[in-house]
mmCIF file of C-alpha atoms in Angstrom:
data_model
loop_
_atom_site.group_PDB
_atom_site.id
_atom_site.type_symbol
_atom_site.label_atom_id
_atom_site.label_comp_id
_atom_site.label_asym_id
_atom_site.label_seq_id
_atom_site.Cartn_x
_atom_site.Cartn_y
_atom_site.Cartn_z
ATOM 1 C CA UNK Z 1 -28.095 6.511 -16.949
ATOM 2 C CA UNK Z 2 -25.612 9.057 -18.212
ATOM 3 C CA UNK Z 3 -25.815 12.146 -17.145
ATOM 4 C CA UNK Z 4 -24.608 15.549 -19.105
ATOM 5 C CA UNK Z 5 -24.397 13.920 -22.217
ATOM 6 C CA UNK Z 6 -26.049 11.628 -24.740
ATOM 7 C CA UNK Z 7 -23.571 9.263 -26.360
ATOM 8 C CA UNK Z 8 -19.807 7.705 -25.487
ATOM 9 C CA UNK Z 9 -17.463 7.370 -27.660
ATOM 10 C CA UNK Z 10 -15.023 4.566 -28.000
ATOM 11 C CA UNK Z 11 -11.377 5.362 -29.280
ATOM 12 C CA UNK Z 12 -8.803 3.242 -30.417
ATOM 13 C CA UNK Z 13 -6.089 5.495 -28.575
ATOM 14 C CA UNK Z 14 -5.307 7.220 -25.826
ATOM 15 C CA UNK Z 15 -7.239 10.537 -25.280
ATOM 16 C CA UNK Z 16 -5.394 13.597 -26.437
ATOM 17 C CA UNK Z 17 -5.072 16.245 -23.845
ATOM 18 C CA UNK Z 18 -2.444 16.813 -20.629
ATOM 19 C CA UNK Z 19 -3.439 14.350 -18.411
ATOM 20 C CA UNK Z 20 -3.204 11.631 -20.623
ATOM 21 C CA UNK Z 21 -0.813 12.067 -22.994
ATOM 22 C CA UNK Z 22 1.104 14.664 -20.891
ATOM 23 C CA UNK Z 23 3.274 14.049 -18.083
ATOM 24 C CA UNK Z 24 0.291 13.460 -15.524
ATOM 25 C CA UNK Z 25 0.318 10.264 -15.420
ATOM 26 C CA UNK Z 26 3.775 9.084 -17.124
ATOM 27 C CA UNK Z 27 6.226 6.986 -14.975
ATOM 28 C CA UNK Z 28 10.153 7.577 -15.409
ATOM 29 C CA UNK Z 29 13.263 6.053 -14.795
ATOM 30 C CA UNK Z 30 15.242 6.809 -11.279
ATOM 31 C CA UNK Z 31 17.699 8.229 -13.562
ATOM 32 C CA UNK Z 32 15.671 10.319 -15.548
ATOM 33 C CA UNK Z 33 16.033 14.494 -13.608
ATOM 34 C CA UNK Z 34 13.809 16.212 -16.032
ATOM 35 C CA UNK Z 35 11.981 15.545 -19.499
ATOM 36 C CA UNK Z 36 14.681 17.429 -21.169
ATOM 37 C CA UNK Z 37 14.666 15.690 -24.682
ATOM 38 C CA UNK Z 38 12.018 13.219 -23.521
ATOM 39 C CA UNK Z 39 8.688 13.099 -25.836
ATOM 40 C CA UNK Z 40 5.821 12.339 -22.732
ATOM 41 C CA UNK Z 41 3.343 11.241 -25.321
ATOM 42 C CA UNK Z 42 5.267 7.960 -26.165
ATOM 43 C CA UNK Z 43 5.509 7.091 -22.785
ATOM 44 C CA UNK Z 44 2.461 4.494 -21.737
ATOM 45 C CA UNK Z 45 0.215 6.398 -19.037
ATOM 46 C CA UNK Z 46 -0.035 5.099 -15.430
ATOM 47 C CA UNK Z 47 -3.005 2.505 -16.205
ATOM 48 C CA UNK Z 48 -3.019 0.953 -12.641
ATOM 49 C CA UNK Z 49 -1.549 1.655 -9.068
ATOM 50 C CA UNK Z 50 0.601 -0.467 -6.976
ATOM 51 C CA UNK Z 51 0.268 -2.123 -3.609
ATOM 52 C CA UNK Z 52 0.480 -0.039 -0.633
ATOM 53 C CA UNK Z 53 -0.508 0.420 3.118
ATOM 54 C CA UNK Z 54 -0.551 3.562 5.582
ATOM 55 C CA UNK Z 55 -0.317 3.617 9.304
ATOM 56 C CA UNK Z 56 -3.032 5.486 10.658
ATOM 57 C CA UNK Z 57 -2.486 4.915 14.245
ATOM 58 C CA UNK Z 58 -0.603 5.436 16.489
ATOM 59 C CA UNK Z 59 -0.060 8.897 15.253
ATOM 60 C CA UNK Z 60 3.701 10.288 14.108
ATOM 61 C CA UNK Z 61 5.362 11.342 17.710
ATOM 62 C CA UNK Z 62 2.918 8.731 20.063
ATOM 63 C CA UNK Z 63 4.198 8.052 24.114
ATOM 64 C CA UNK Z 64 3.467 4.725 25.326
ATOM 65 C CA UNK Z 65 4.831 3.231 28.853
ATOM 66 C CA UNK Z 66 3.216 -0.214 27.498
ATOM 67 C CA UNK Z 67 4.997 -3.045 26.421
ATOM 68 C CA UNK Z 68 3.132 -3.518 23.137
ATOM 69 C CA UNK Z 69 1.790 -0.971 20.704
ATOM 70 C CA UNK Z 70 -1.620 -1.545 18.944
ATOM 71 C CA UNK Z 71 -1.127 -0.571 14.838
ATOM 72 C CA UNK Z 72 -4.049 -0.122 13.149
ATOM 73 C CA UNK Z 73 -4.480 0.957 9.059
ATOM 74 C CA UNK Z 74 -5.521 0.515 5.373
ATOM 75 C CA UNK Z 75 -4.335 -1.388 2.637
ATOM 76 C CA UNK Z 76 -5.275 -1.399 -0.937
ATOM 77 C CA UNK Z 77 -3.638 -2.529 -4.456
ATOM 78 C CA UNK Z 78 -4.873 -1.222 -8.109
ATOM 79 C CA UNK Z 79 -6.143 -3.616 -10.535
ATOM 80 C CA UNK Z 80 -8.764 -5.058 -8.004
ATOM 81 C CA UNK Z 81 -6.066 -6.901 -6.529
ATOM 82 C CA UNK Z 82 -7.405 -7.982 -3.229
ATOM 83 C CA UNK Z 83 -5.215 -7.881 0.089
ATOM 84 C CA UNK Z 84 -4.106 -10.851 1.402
ATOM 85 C CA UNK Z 85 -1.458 -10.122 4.463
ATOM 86 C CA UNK Z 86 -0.029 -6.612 6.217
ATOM 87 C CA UNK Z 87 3.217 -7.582 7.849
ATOM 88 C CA UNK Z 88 4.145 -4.738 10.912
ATOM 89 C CA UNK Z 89 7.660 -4.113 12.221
ATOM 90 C CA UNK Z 90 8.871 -2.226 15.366
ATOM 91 C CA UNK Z 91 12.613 -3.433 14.239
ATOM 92 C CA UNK Z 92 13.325 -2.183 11.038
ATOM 93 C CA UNK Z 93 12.368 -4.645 9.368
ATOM 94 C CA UNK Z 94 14.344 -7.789 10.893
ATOM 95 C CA UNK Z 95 11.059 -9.261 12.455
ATOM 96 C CA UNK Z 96 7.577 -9.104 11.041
ATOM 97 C CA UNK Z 97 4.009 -9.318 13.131
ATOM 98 C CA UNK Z 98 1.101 -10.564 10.529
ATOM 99 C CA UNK Z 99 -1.924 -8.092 11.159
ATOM 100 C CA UNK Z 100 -5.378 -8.940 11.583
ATOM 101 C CA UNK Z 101 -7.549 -7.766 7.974
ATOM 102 C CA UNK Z 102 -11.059 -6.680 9.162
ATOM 103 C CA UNK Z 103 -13.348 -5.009 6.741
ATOM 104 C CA UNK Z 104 -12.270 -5.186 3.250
ATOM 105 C CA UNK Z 105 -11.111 -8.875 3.336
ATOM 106 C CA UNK Z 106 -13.412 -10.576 2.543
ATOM 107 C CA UNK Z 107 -13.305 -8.923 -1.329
ATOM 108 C CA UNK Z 108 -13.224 -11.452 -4.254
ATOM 109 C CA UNK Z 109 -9.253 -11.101 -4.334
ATOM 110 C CA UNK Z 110 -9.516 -10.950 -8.185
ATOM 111 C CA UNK Z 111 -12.248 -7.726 -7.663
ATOM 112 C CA UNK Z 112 -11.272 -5.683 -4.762
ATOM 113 C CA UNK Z 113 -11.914 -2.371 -5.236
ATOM 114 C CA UNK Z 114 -12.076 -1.059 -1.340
ATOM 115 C CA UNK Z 115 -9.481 -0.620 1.165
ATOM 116 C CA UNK Z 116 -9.224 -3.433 3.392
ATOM 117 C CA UNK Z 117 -8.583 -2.250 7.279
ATOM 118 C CA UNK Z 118 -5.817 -3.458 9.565
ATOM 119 C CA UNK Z 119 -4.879 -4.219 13.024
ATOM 120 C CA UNK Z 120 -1.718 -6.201 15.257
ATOM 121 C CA UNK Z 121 -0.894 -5.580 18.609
ATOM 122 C CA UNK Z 122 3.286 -5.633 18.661
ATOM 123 C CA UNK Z 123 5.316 -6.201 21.647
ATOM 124 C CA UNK Z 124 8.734 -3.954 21.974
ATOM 125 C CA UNK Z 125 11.585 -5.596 21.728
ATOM 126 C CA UNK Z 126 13.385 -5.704 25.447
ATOM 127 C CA UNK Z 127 16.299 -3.624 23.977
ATOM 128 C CA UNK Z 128 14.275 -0.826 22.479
ATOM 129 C CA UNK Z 129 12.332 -0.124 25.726
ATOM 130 C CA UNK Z 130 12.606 3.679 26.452
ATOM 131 C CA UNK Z 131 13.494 4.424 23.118
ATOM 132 C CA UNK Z 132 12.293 5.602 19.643
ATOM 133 C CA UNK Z 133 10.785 3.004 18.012
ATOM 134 C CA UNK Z 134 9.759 3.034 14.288
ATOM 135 C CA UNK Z 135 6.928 1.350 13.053
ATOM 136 C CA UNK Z 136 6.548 -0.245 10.064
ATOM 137 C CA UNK Z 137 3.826 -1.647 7.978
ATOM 138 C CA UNK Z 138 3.813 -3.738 4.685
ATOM 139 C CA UNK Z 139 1.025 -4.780 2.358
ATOM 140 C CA UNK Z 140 0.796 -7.912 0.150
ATOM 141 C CA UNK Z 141 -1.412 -8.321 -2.569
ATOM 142 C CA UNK Z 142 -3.039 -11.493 -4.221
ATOM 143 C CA UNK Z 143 -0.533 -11.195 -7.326
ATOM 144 C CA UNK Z 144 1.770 -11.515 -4.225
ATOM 145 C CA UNK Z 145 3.372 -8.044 -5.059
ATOM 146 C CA UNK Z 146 4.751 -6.504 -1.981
ATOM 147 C CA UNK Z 147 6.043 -2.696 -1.148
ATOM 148 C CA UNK Z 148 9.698 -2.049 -1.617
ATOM 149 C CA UNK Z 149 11.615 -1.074 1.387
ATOM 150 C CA UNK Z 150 12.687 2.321 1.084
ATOM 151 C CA UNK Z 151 11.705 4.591 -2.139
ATOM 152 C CA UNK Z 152 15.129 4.794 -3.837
ATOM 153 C CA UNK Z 153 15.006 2.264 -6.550
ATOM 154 C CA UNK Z 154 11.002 3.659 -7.805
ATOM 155 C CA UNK Z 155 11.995 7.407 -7.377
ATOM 156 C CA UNK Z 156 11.017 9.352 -9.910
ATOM 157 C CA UNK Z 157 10.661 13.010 -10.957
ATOM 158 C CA UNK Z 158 7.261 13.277 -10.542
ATOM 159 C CA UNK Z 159 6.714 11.244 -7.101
ATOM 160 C CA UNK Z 160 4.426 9.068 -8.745
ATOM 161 C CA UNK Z 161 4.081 5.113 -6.994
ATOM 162 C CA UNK Z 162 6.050 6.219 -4.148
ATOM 163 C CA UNK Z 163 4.357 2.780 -2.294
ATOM 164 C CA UNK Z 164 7.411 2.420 -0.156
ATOM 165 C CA UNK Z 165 7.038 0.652 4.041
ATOM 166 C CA UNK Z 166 4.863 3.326 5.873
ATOM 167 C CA UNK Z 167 7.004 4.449 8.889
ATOM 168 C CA UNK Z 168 5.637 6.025 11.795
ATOM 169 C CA UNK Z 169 8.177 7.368 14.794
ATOM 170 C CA UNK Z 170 6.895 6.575 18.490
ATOM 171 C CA UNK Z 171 8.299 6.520 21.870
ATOM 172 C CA UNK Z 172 8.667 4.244 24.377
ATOM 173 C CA UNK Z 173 8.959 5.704 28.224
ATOM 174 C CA UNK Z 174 10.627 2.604 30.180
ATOM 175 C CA UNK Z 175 9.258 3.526 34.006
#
């Protein structure tokens, strides 16, 4: 049933108003510092939204005397692009720990609309024992997409698809 109204309309284009045809949804160019001399409504809107994957624990600034950390967080990819691995660092990247999927998994990867949830226990590397350690995470989805490293080469002026590893800082106290 539709509610607050009695018909829908189809349309051969794209709906006029801001956040369509303005620069809501528009994706530019690294290069691109303003939309001086740009004309936003030839640009194609933002139709669907990449891969990416948040750390939700531990939290930002986390003390452990352990020698493993237990990750836990969400993944999720636009299209209905199912999930189907989160990679987790504690070295920057050089070695990766596959995470566990839990709920969300188990999506048709073709029509997976939900987050899919996370876990990996990590052991700390000998050498960064009573240190910062970063923690990284990494989502794949089933077109095999994956997020970029670091956020310089999909910057853009409006922050849009920022989908860059998810770093949290932590810190080890060697006793």
């Amino acid at each position: 049933r539709v509610r607050g109204g009695s018909r829908i309309r189809v349309s051969l284009e794209e709906a006029e108003g801001p956040w369509q045809r303005g620069i809501a949804y528009k994706g530019f160019s690294p290069m691109q510092k303003d939309c001086t001399g740009v004309d936003v409504e030839k640009l194609l809107s933002m139709q669907e939204m990449p891969v990416q994957s948040s750390i939700v624990s531990p939290k930002e600034g986390f003390t452990t005397e352990l020698d493993d950390i237990e990750v836990k967080g969400w993944a999720w990819s636009g299209g209905g692009r199912g999930i189907v691995r989160v990679d987790v660092s504690l070295d920057d990247g050089v070695t990766w720990t596959t995470a566990e999927l839990g709920e969300g998994a188990t999506q048709n990867p073709t029509r997976a609309w939900a987050w899919t949830f996370w876990e990996a226990t990590v052991e700390i590397p000998e050498e960064m024992k009573g240190k910062e350690v970063t923690v990284l995470c990494r989502a794949v989805d089933s077109s095999y997409s994956t997020q970029p490293e670091n956020p310089a080469p999909i910057w853009n002026l409006r922050g849009l698809y920022c989908n860059c590893w998810h770093r949290v800082r932590v810190q080890h106290i060697n006793e």
